[in-house]
């Protein structure tokens, strides 16, 4: 059955908070029929998020005939279910919708939601759910598969988009390349992968190795980065992924105009010229690796400004 999704972002319809919605609209637009936010009814996703064309913003689950899935379109720090969303999710279940979530708070573990879903015969799909329990071994990694990892100097900077676009570019050039998803939105876009930030710490590197082994029949794999080595909140996931996937090359990136981590002035982002040697040193403890490119997220700037920043970074790095 073709998935026809209404994406729920109510109260979180912003460039950073709705990144799951934005990436789904960018890479799975054929599956999206509407965005749900009662404060923005009548506008289009292009108007409010800059992507998706004329897909409407609605304030009712019955506003678009044929919808059969509710996607929770945000994944806030901590990954908790917004309380205001619960009645909307329950209504969706009552209407026979499957519900897809990238939250840390698994829907299948919520007694009220799981009971309602079981009674209605619909699915609760938790993108972050996994059962990875293997410690890394550094064995069975094929040397003939070139491994590229995206990294950045802050979370939610565009690592997934950069990974997908690099993979698409390689394919256009005739290279046998594969995007490897390591986050909930990437798993939704790719249809497979593992959200590493919900794997038990001891097994993060092992889970990354498993992803490499599952995809290393390709000539090149582009692994979606997670977190940031200098982000006090998420650096453990970043390092575990770095050591687990053993990249041959790193693509570093940043978001233009973003000066702080977690919007805290006391936590400035690390300039790429400082992050580069740190990332390369950390990678080379396990496998020979060097930086091979840079990506820039310039969503708030003009094309000319982004081009100038790219040129500056190319010269600097």
PDB file of N, CA, C and O in Angstrom, residues 59-130:
ATOM      1  N   UNK A  59      -5.276  21.697   9.350  1.00  0.00           N
ATOM      2  CA  UNK A  59      -5.520  21.671  10.789  1.00  0.00           C
ATOM      3  C   UNK A  59      -6.470  20.576  11.188  1.00  0.00           C
ATOM      4  O   UNK A  59      -6.994  20.566  12.303  1.00  0.00           O
ATOM      5  N   UNK A  60      -6.682  19.604  10.287  1.00  0.00           N
ATOM      6  CA  UNK A  60      -7.596  18.499  10.554  1.00  0.00           C
ATOM      7  C   UNK A  60      -7.098  17.261   9.826  1.00  0.00           C
ATOM      8  O   UNK A  60      -6.615  17.346   8.688  1.00  0.00           O
ATOM      9  N   UNK A  61      -7.210  16.111  10.464  1.00  0.00           N
ATOM     10  CA  UNK A  61      -6.744  14.872   9.858  1.00  0.00           C
ATOM     11  C   UNK A  61      -7.627  14.404   8.708  1.00  0.00           C
ATOM     12  O   UNK A  61      -7.201  13.577   7.904  1.00  0.00           O
ATOM     13  N   UNK A  62      -8.839  14.941   8.636  1.00  0.00           N
ATOM     14  CA  UNK A  62      -9.716  14.551   7.526  1.00  0.00           C
ATOM     15  C   UNK A  62      -9.716  15.579   6.407  1.00  0.00           C
ATOM     16  O   UNK A  62     -10.555  15.524   5.505  1.00  0.00           O
ATOM     17  N   UNK A  63      -8.758  16.508   6.464  1.00  0.00           N
ATOM     18  CA  UNK A  63      -8.720  17.570   5.452  1.00  0.00           C
ATOM     19  C   UNK A  63      -8.233  17.063   4.099  1.00  0.00           C
ATOM     20  O   UNK A  63      -8.511  17.679   3.070  1.00  0.00           O
ATOM     21  N   UNK A  64      -7.502  15.960   4.104  1.00  0.00           N
ATOM     22  CA  UNK A  64      -6.952  15.414   2.862  1.00  0.00           C
ATOM     23  C   UNK A  64      -7.430  13.977   2.705  1.00  0.00           C
ATOM     24  O   UNK A  64      -6.989  13.086   3.432  1.00  0.00           O
ATOM     25  N   UNK A  65      -8.329  13.705   1.771  1.00  0.00           N
ATOM     26  CA  UNK A  65      -8.831  12.339   1.569  1.00  0.00           C
ATOM     27  C   UNK A  65      -7.698  11.388   1.188  1.00  0.00           C
ATOM     28  O   UNK A  65      -6.777  11.752   0.457  1.00  0.00           O
ATOM     29  N   UNK A  66      -7.794  10.185   1.707  1.00  0.00           N
ATOM     30  CA  UNK A  66      -6.838   9.153   1.325  1.00  0.00           C
ATOM     31  C   UNK A  66      -5.592   9.069   2.186  1.00  0.00           C
ATOM     32  O   UNK A  66      -4.768   8.169   1.995  1.00  0.00           O
ATOM     33  N   UNK A  67      -5.419   9.982   3.130  1.00  0.00           N
ATOM     34  CA  UNK A  67      -4.257   9.897   4.018  1.00  0.00           C
ATOM     35  C   UNK A  67      -4.357   8.629   4.866  1.00  0.00           C
ATOM     36  O   UNK A  67      -5.441   8.240   5.306  1.00  0.00           O
ATOM     37  N   UNK A  68      -3.207   7.978   5.092  1.00  0.00           N
ATOM     38  CA  UNK A  68      -3.231   6.731   5.863  1.00  0.00           C
ATOM     39  C   UNK A  68      -2.099   6.625   6.891  1.00  0.00           C
ATOM     40  O   UNK A  68      -1.967   5.607   7.564  1.00  0.00           O
ATOM     41  N   UNK A  69      -1.284   7.666   6.987  1.00  0.00           N
ATOM     42  CA  UNK A  69      -0.136   7.616   7.893  1.00  0.00           C
ATOM     43  C   UNK A  69       0.081   8.988   8.517  1.00  0.00           C
ATOM     44  O   UNK A  69      -0.020  10.007   7.829  1.00  0.00           O
ATOM     45  N   UNK A  70       0.393   9.000   9.815  1.00  0.00           N
ATOM     46  CA  UNK A  70       0.793  10.231  10.503  1.00  0.00           C
ATOM     47  C   UNK A  70       2.262  10.116  10.832  1.00  0.00           C
ATOM     48  O   UNK A  70       2.689   9.184  11.522  1.00  0.00           O
ATOM     49  N   UNK A  71       3.065  11.054  10.325  1.00  0.00           N
ATOM     50  CA  UNK A  71       4.487  11.103  10.633  1.00  0.00           C
ATOM     51  C   UNK A  71       4.738  12.217  11.634  1.00  0.00           C
ATOM     52  O   UNK A  71       4.342  13.364  11.411  1.00  0.00           O
ATOM     53  N   UNK A  72       5.375  11.889  12.739  1.00  0.00           N
ATOM     54  CA  UNK A  72       5.757  12.906  13.710  1.00  0.00           C
ATOM     55  C   UNK A  72       7.003  13.603  13.162  1.00  0.00           C
ATOM     56  O   UNK A  72       8.074  13.009  13.074  1.00  0.00           O
ATOM     57  N   UNK A  73       6.859  14.868  12.790  1.00  0.00           N
ATOM     58  CA  UNK A  73       7.850  15.539  11.967  1.00  0.00           C
ATOM     59  C   UNK A  73       8.916  16.310  12.694  1.00  0.00           C
ATOM     60  O   UNK A  73       9.588  17.146  12.092  1.00  0.00           O
ATOM     61  N   UNK A  74       9.094  16.061  13.970  1.00  0.00           N
ATOM     62  CA  UNK A  74      10.154  16.739  14.715  1.00  0.00           C
ATOM     63  C   UNK A  74      10.825  15.734  15.630  1.00  0.00           C
ATOM     64  O   UNK A  74      10.266  14.687  15.957  1.00  0.00           O
ATOM     65  N   UNK A  75      12.033  16.053  16.023  1.00  0.00           N
ATOM     66  CA  UNK A  75      12.759  15.203  16.968  1.00  0.00           C
ATOM     67  C   UNK A  75      13.574  16.096  17.891  1.00  0.00           C
ATOM     68  O   UNK A  75      14.756  16.316  17.671  1.00  0.00           O
ATOM     69  N   UNK A  76      12.942  16.659  18.924  1.00  0.00           N
ATOM     70  CA  UNK A  76      13.623  17.602  19.814  1.00  0.00           C
ATOM     71  C   UNK A  76      14.694  16.925  20.649  1.00  0.00           C
ATOM     72  O   UNK A  76      14.708  15.693  20.792  1.00  0.00           O
ATOM     73  N   UNK A  77      15.625  17.720  21.181  1.00  0.00           N
ATOM     74  CA  UNK A  77      16.646  17.175  22.077  1.00  0.00           C
ATOM     75  C   UNK A  77      15.968  16.399  23.200  1.00  0.00           C
ATOM     76  O   UNK A  77      15.053  16.898  23.845  1.00  0.00           O
ATOM     77  N   UNK A  78      16.405  15.187  23.412  1.00  0.00           N
ATOM     78  CA  UNK A  78      15.772  14.328  24.404  1.00  0.00           C
ATOM     79  C   UNK A  78      14.720  13.423  23.807  1.00  0.00           C
ATOM     80  O   UNK A  78      14.414  12.363  24.353  1.00  0.00           O
ATOM     81  N   UNK A  79      14.147  13.822  22.680  1.00  0.00           N
ATOM     82  CA  UNK A  79      13.231  12.966  21.938  1.00  0.00           C
ATOM     83  C   UNK A  79      11.953  12.601  22.652  1.00  0.00           C
ATOM     84  O   UNK A  79      11.433  11.498  22.489  1.00  0.00           O
ATOM     85  N   UNK A  80      11.382  13.540  23.435  1.00  0.00           N
ATOM     86  CA  UNK A  80      10.149  13.246  24.159  1.00  0.00           C
ATOM     87  C   UNK A  80       8.925  13.607  23.318  1.00  0.00           C
ATOM     88  O   UNK A  80       8.972  14.513  22.478  1.00  0.00           O
ATOM     89  N   UNK A  81       7.835  12.927  23.556  1.00  0.00           N
ATOM     90  CA  UNK A  81       6.583  13.175  22.849  1.00  0.00           C
ATOM     91  C   UNK A  81       5.933  14.441  23.406  1.00  0.00           C
ATOM     92  O   UNK A  81       5.601  14.500  24.593  1.00  0.00           O
ATOM     93  N   UNK A  82       5.727  15.471  22.580  1.00  0.00           N
ATOM     94  CA  UNK A  82       5.034  16.678  23.062  1.00  0.00           C
ATOM     95  C   UNK A  82       3.625  16.328  23.535  1.00  0.00           C
ATOM     96  O   UNK A  82       2.870  15.639  22.839  1.00  0.00           O
ATOM     97  N   UNK A  83       3.255  16.780  24.714  1.00  0.00           N
ATOM     98  CA  UNK A  83       1.966  16.409  25.300  1.00  0.00           C
ATOM     99  C   UNK A  83       0.798  16.863  24.433  1.00  0.00           C
ATOM    100  O   UNK A  83      -0.231  16.188  24.377  1.00  0.00           O
ATOM    101  N   UNK A  84       0.945  17.982  23.745  1.00  0.00           N
ATOM    102  CA  UNK A  84      -0.140  18.490  22.912  1.00  0.00           C
ATOM    103  C   UNK A  84      -0.417  17.592  21.708  1.00  0.00           C
ATOM    104  O   UNK A  84      -1.461  17.722  21.069  1.00  0.00           O
ATOM    105  N   UNK A  85       0.524  16.709  21.398  1.00  0.00           N
ATOM    106  CA  UNK A  85       0.358  15.826  20.231  1.00  0.00           C
ATOM    107  C   UNK A  85      -0.431  14.556  20.545  1.00  0.00           C
ATOM    108  O   UNK A  85      -0.927  13.893  19.641  1.00  0.00           O
ATOM    109  N   UNK A  86      -0.505  14.199  21.810  1.00  0.00           N
ATOM    110  CA  UNK A  86      -1.129  12.915  22.165  1.00  0.00           C
ATOM    111  C   UNK A  86      -2.554  12.785  21.629  1.00  0.00           C
ATOM    112  O   UNK A  86      -2.890  11.764  21.007  1.00  0.00           O
ATOM    113  N   UNK A  87      -3.446  13.749  21.841  1.00  0.00           N
ATOM    114  CA  UNK A  87      -4.808  13.584  21.304  1.00  0.00           C
ATOM    115  C   UNK A  87      -4.842  13.515  19.773  1.00  0.00           C
ATOM    116  O   UNK A  87      -5.706  12.831  19.203  1.00  0.00           O
ATOM    117  N   UNK A  88      -3.923  14.187  19.113  1.00  0.00           N
ATOM    118  CA  UNK A  88      -3.870  14.129  17.644  1.00  0.00           C
ATOM    119  C   UNK A  88      -3.453  12.730  17.202  1.00  0.00           C
ATOM    120  O   UNK A  88      -4.025  12.158  16.253  1.00  0.00           O
ATOM    121  N   UNK A  89      -2.480  12.157  17.887  1.00  0.00           N
ATOM    122  CA  UNK A  89      -2.024  10.809  17.553  1.00  0.00           C
ATOM    123  C   UNK A  89      -3.136   9.796  17.811  1.00  0.00           C
ATOM    124  O   UNK A  89      -3.383   8.888  17.004  1.00  0.00           O
ATOM    125  N   UNK A  90      -3.816   9.946  18.933  1.00  0.00           N
ATOM    126  CA  UNK A  90      -4.918   9.027  19.239  1.00  0.00           C
ATOM    127  C   UNK A  90      -6.034   9.143  18.204  1.00  0.00           C
ATOM    128  O   UNK A  90      -6.642   8.129  17.798  1.00  0.00           O
ATOM    129  N   UNK A  91      -6.317  10.353  17.749  1.00  0.00           N
ATOM    130  CA  UNK A  91      -7.319  10.526  16.698  1.00  0.00           C
ATOM    131  C   UNK A  91      -6.864   9.845  15.410  1.00  0.00           C
ATOM    132  O   UNK A  91      -7.659   9.191  14.719  1.00  0.00           O
ATOM    133  N   UNK A  92      -5.589   9.995  15.083  1.00  0.00           N
ATOM    134  CA  UNK A  92      -5.058   9.362  13.871  1.00  0.00           C
ATOM    135  C   UNK A  92      -5.189   7.845  13.953  1.00  0.00           C
ATOM    136  O   UNK A  92      -5.610   7.188  12.988  1.00  0.00           O
ATOM    137  N   UNK A  93      -4.843   7.288  15.109  1.00  0.00           N
ATOM    138  CA  UNK A  93      -4.990   5.845  15.292  1.00  0.00           C
ATOM    139  C   UNK A  93      -6.445   5.436  15.129  1.00  0.00           C
ATOM    140  O   UNK A  93      -6.768   4.452  14.458  1.00  0.00           O
ATOM    141  N   UNK A  94      -7.359   6.211  15.734  1.00  0.00           N
ATOM    142  CA  UNK A  94      -8.783   5.923  15.614  1.00  0.00           C
ATOM    143  C   UNK A  94      -9.285   5.967  14.181  1.00  0.00           C
ATOM    144  O   UNK A  94     -10.249   5.283  13.824  1.00  0.00           O
ATOM    145  N   UNK A  95      -8.640   6.774  13.347  1.00  0.00           N
ATOM    146  CA  UNK A  95      -9.016   6.863  11.936  1.00  0.00           C
ATOM    147  C   UNK A  95      -8.358   5.770  11.087  1.00  0.00           C
ATOM    148  O   UNK A  95      -8.543   5.730   9.871  1.00  0.00           O
ATOM    149  N   UNK A  96      -7.541   4.926  11.720  1.00  0.00           N
ATOM    150  CA  UNK A  96      -6.900   3.840  10.987  1.00  0.00           C
ATOM    151  C   UNK A  96      -5.555   4.197  10.397  1.00  0.00           C
ATOM    152  O   UNK A  96      -5.051   3.496   9.513  1.00  0.00           O
ATOM    153  N   UNK A  97      -4.936   5.268  10.890  1.00  0.00           N
ATOM    154  CA  UNK A  97      -3.618   5.672  10.401  1.00  0.00           C
ATOM    155  C   UNK A  97      -2.523   4.861  11.097  1.00  0.00           C
ATOM    156  O   UNK A  97      -2.573   4.638  12.308  1.00  0.00           O
ATOM    157  N   UNK A  98      -1.501   4.446  10.344  1.00  0.00           N
ATOM    158  CA  UNK A  98      -0.240   4.066  10.969  1.00  0.00           C
ATOM    159  C   UNK A  98       0.418   5.343  11.483  1.00  0.00           C
ATOM    160  O   UNK A  98       0.195   6.434  10.947  1.00  0.00           O
ATOM    161  N   UNK A  99       1.259   5.208  12.511  1.00  0.00           N
ATOM    162  CA  UNK A  99       1.968   6.364  13.054  1.00  0.00           C
ATOM    163  C   UNK A  99       3.467   6.076  13.016  1.00  0.00           C
ATOM    164  O   UNK A  99       3.927   5.050  13.528  1.00  0.00           O
ATOM    165  N   UNK A 100       4.225   6.983  12.403  1.00  0.00           N
ATOM    166  CA  UNK A 100       5.673   6.839  12.263  1.00  0.00           C
ATOM    167  C   UNK A 100       6.342   7.895  13.129  1.00  0.00           C
ATOM    168  O   UNK A 100       6.008   9.078  13.048  1.00  0.00           O
ATOM    169  N   UNK A 101       7.300   7.467  13.950  1.00  0.00           N
ATOM    170  CA  UNK A 101       7.937   8.382  14.893  1.00  0.00           C
ATOM    171  C   UNK A 101       9.443   8.188  14.905  1.00  0.00           C
ATOM    172  O   UNK A 101       9.937   7.055  14.854  1.00  0.00           O
ATOM    173  N   UNK A 102      10.165   9.310  15.018  1.00  0.00           N
ATOM    174  CA  UNK A 102      11.609   9.256  15.191  1.00  0.00           C
ATOM    175  C   UNK A 102      12.032   9.657  16.585  1.00  0.00           C
ATOM    176  O   UNK A 102      13.208   9.940  16.822  1.00  0.00           O
ATOM    177  N   UNK A 103      11.100   9.685  17.528  1.00  0.00           N
ATOM    178  CA  UNK A 103      11.398  10.105  18.891  1.00  0.00           C
ATOM    179  C   UNK A 103      12.169   9.026  19.654  1.00  0.00           C
ATOM    180  O   UNK A 103      12.074   7.841  19.351  1.00  0.00           O
ATOM    181  N   UNK A 104      12.926   9.454  20.668  1.00  0.00           N
ATOM    182  CA  UNK A 104      13.535   8.491  21.580  1.00  0.00           C
ATOM    183  C   UNK A 104      12.454   7.772  22.388  1.00  0.00           C
ATOM    184  O   UNK A 104      12.595   6.599  22.745  1.00  0.00           O
ATOM    185  N   UNK A 105      11.401   8.484  22.705  1.00  0.00           N
ATOM    186  CA  UNK A 105      10.287   7.931  23.483  1.00  0.00           C
ATOM    187  C   UNK A 105       9.462   7.040  22.552  1.00  0.00           C
ATOM    188  O   UNK A 105       8.640   7.527  21.772  1.00  0.00           O
ATOM    189  N   UNK A 106       9.691   5.736  22.605  1.00  0.00           N
ATOM    190  CA  UNK A 106       9.095   4.816  21.648  1.00  0.00           C
ATOM    191  C   UNK A 106       7.576   4.723  21.830  1.00  0.00           C
ATOM    192  O   UNK A 106       7.082   4.530  22.937  1.00  0.00           O
ATOM    193  N   UNK A 107       6.865   4.832  20.714  1.00  0.00           N
ATOM    194  CA  UNK A 107       5.404   4.763  20.772  1.00  0.00           C
ATOM    195  C   UNK A 107       4.944   3.386  21.226  1.00  0.00           C
ATOM    196  O   UNK A 107       3.949   3.265  21.939  1.00  0.00           O
ATOM    197  N   UNK A 108       5.655   2.347  20.812  1.00  0.00           N
ATOM    198  CA  UNK A 108       5.217   0.990  21.165  1.00  0.00           C
ATOM    199  C   UNK A 108       5.314   0.726  22.668  1.00  0.00           C
ATOM    200  O   UNK A 108       4.710  -0.227  23.174  1.00  0.00           O
ATOM    201  N   UNK A 109       6.072   1.570  23.390  1.00  0.00           N
ATOM    202  CA  UNK A 109       6.214   1.413  24.839  1.00  0.00           C
ATOM    203  C   UNK A 109       5.238   2.288  25.613  1.00  0.00           C
ATOM    204  O   UNK A 109       5.257   2.295  26.845  1.00  0.00           O
ATOM    205  N   UNK A 110       4.411   3.027  24.902  1.00  0.00           N
ATOM    206  CA  UNK A 110       3.409   3.876  25.538  1.00  0.00           C
ATOM    207  C   UNK A 110       2.117   3.062  25.679  1.00  0.00           C
ATOM    208  O   UNK A 110       1.507   2.701  24.674  1.00  0.00           O
ATOM    209  N   UNK A 111       1.696   2.745  26.902  1.00  0.00           N
ATOM    210  CA  UNK A 111       0.541   1.861  27.084  1.00  0.00           C
ATOM    211  C   UNK A 111      -0.724   2.355  26.380  1.00  0.00           C
ATOM    212  O   UNK A 111      -1.440   1.565  25.753  1.00  0.00           O
ATOM    213  N   UNK A 112      -1.019   3.644  26.490  1.00  0.00           N
ATOM    214  CA  UNK A 112      -2.240   4.173  25.891  1.00  0.00           C
ATOM    215  C   UNK A 112      -2.203   4.070  24.372  1.00  0.00           C
ATOM    216  O   UNK A 112      -3.180   3.620  23.745  1.00  0.00           O
ATOM    217  N   UNK A 113      -1.089   4.449  23.775  1.00  0.00           N
ATOM    218  CA  UNK A 113      -0.990   4.432  22.315  1.00  0.00           C
ATOM    219  C   UNK A 113      -0.922   3.007  21.778  1.00  0.00           C
ATOM    220  O   UNK A 113      -1.557   2.686  20.754  1.00  0.00           O
ATOM    221  N   UNK A 114      -0.162   2.147  22.429  1.00  0.00           N
ATOM    222  CA  UNK A 114      -0.034   0.769  21.949  1.00  0.00           C
ATOM    223  C   UNK A 114      -1.353   0.010  22.069  1.00  0.00           C
ATOM    224  O   UNK A 114      -1.715  -0.779  21.189  1.00  0.00           O
ATOM    225  N   UNK A 115      -2.102   0.285  23.137  1.00  0.00           N
ATOM    226  CA  UNK A 115      -3.409  -0.362  23.296  1.00  0.00           C
ATOM    227  C   UNK A 115      -4.379   0.110  22.217  1.00  0.00           C
ATOM    228  O   UNK A 115      -5.098  -0.695  21.611  1.00  0.00           O
ATOM    229  N   UNK A 116      -4.375   1.412  21.949  1.00  0.00           N
ATOM    230  CA  UNK A 116      -5.257   1.953  20.914  1.00  0.00           C
ATOM    231  C   UNK A 116      -4.896   1.407  19.543  1.00  0.00           C
ATOM    232  O   UNK A 116      -5.782   1.063  18.739  1.00  0.00           O
ATOM    233  N   UNK A 117      -3.612   1.292  19.264  1.00  0.00           N
ATOM    234  CA  UNK A 117      -3.163   0.782  17.971  1.00  0.00           C
ATOM    235  C   UNK A 117      -3.538  -0.687  17.804  1.00  0.00           C
ATOM    236  O   UNK A 117      -3.947  -1.113  16.717  1.00  0.00           O
ATOM    237  N   UNK A 118      -3.388  -1.452  18.882  1.00  0.00           N
ATOM    238  CA  UNK A 118      -3.737  -2.880  18.810  1.00  0.00           C
ATOM    239  C   UNK A 118      -5.228  -3.065  18.554  1.00  0.00           C
ATOM    240  O   UNK A 118      -5.638  -3.919  17.748  1.00  0.00           O
ATOM    241  N   UNK A 119      -6.048  -2.268  19.211  1.00  0.00           N
ATOM    242  CA  UNK A 119      -7.495  -2.371  19.006  1.00  0.00           C
ATOM    243  C   UNK A 119      -7.897  -1.996  17.585  1.00  0.00           C
ATOM    244  O   UNK A 119      -8.809  -2.585  17.011  1.00  0.00           O
ATOM    245  N   UNK A 120      -7.226  -1.006  17.020  1.00  0.00           N
ATOM    246  CA  UNK A 120      -7.593  -0.530  15.679  1.00  0.00           C
ATOM    247  C   UNK A 120      -6.878  -1.305  14.588  1.00  0.00           C
ATOM    248  O   UNK A 120      -7.233  -1.204  13.410  1.00  0.00           O
ATOM    249  N   UNK A 121      -5.855  -2.079  14.960  1.00  0.00           N
ATOM    250  CA  UNK A 121      -5.126  -2.871  13.973  1.00  0.00           C
ATOM    251  C   UNK A 121      -4.195  -2.051  13.103  1.00  0.00           C
ATOM    252  O   UNK A 121      -4.024  -2.354  11.905  1.00  0.00           O
ATOM    253  N   UNK A 122      -3.580  -1.012  13.680  1.00  0.00           N
ATOM    254  CA  UNK A 122      -2.640  -0.193  12.926  1.00  0.00           C
ATOM    255  C   UNK A 122      -1.248  -0.336  13.526  1.00  0.00           C
ATOM    256  O   UNK A 122      -1.068  -0.859  14.630  1.00  0.00           O
ATOM    257  N   UNK A 123      -0.255   0.147  12.802  1.00  0.00           N
ATOM    258  CA  UNK A 123       1.136   0.000  13.219  1.00  0.00           C
ATOM    259  C   UNK A 123       1.681   1.270  13.855  1.00  0.00           C
ATOM    260  O   UNK A 123       1.382   2.381  13.397  1.00  0.00           O
ATOM    261  N   UNK A 124       2.474   1.084  14.901  1.00  0.00           N
ATOM    262  CA  UNK A 124       3.285   2.153  15.470  1.00  0.00           C
ATOM    263  C   UNK A 124       4.725   1.862  15.058  1.00  0.00           C
ATOM    264  O   UNK A 124       5.307   0.860  15.482  1.00  0.00           O
ATOM    265  N   UNK A 125       5.293   2.714  14.217  1.00  0.00           N
ATOM    266  CA  UNK A 125       6.608   2.473  13.636  1.00  0.00           C
ATOM    267  C   UNK A 125       7.619   3.421  14.281  1.00  0.00           C
ATOM    268  O   UNK A 125       7.588   4.629  14.054  1.00  0.00           O
ATOM    269  N   UNK A 126       8.501   2.875  15.102  1.00  0.00           N
ATOM    270  CA  UNK A 126       9.507   3.663  15.808  1.00  0.00           C
ATOM    271  C   UNK A 126      10.827   3.581  15.045  1.00  0.00           C
ATOM    272  O   UNK A 126      11.511   2.544  15.063  1.00  0.00           O
ATOM    273  N   UNK A 127      11.194   4.662  14.370  1.00  0.00           N
ATOM    274  CA  UNK A 127      12.393   4.675  13.541  1.00  0.00           C
ATOM    275  C   UNK A 127      13.666   4.506  14.347  1.00  0.00           C
ATOM    276  O   UNK A 127      14.687   4.055  13.816  1.00  0.00           O
ATOM    277  N   UNK A 128      13.625   4.885  15.628  1.00  0.00           N
ATOM    278  CA  UNK A 128      14.823   4.784  16.465  1.00  0.00           C
ATOM    279  C   UNK A 128      14.939   3.429  17.161  1.00  0.00           C
ATOM    280  O   UNK A 128      15.921   3.173  17.851  1.00  0.00           O
ATOM    281  N   UNK A 129      13.973   2.578  17.006  1.00  0.00           N
ATOM    282  CA  UNK A 129      14.001   1.285  17.673  1.00  0.00           C
ATOM    283  C   UNK A 129      15.108   0.424  17.070  1.00  0.00           C
ATOM    284  O   UNK A 129      15.281   0.393  15.848  1.00  0.00           O
ATOM    285  N   UNK A 130      15.878  -0.251  17.898  1.00  0.00           N
ATOM    286  CA  UNK A 130      16.930  -1.139  17.395  1.00  0.00           C
ATOM    287  C   UNK A 130      17.252  -2.182  18.455  1.00  0.00           C
ATOM    288  O   UNK A 130      16.879  -2.041  19.619  1.00  0.00           O
TER     289      UNK A 130
END
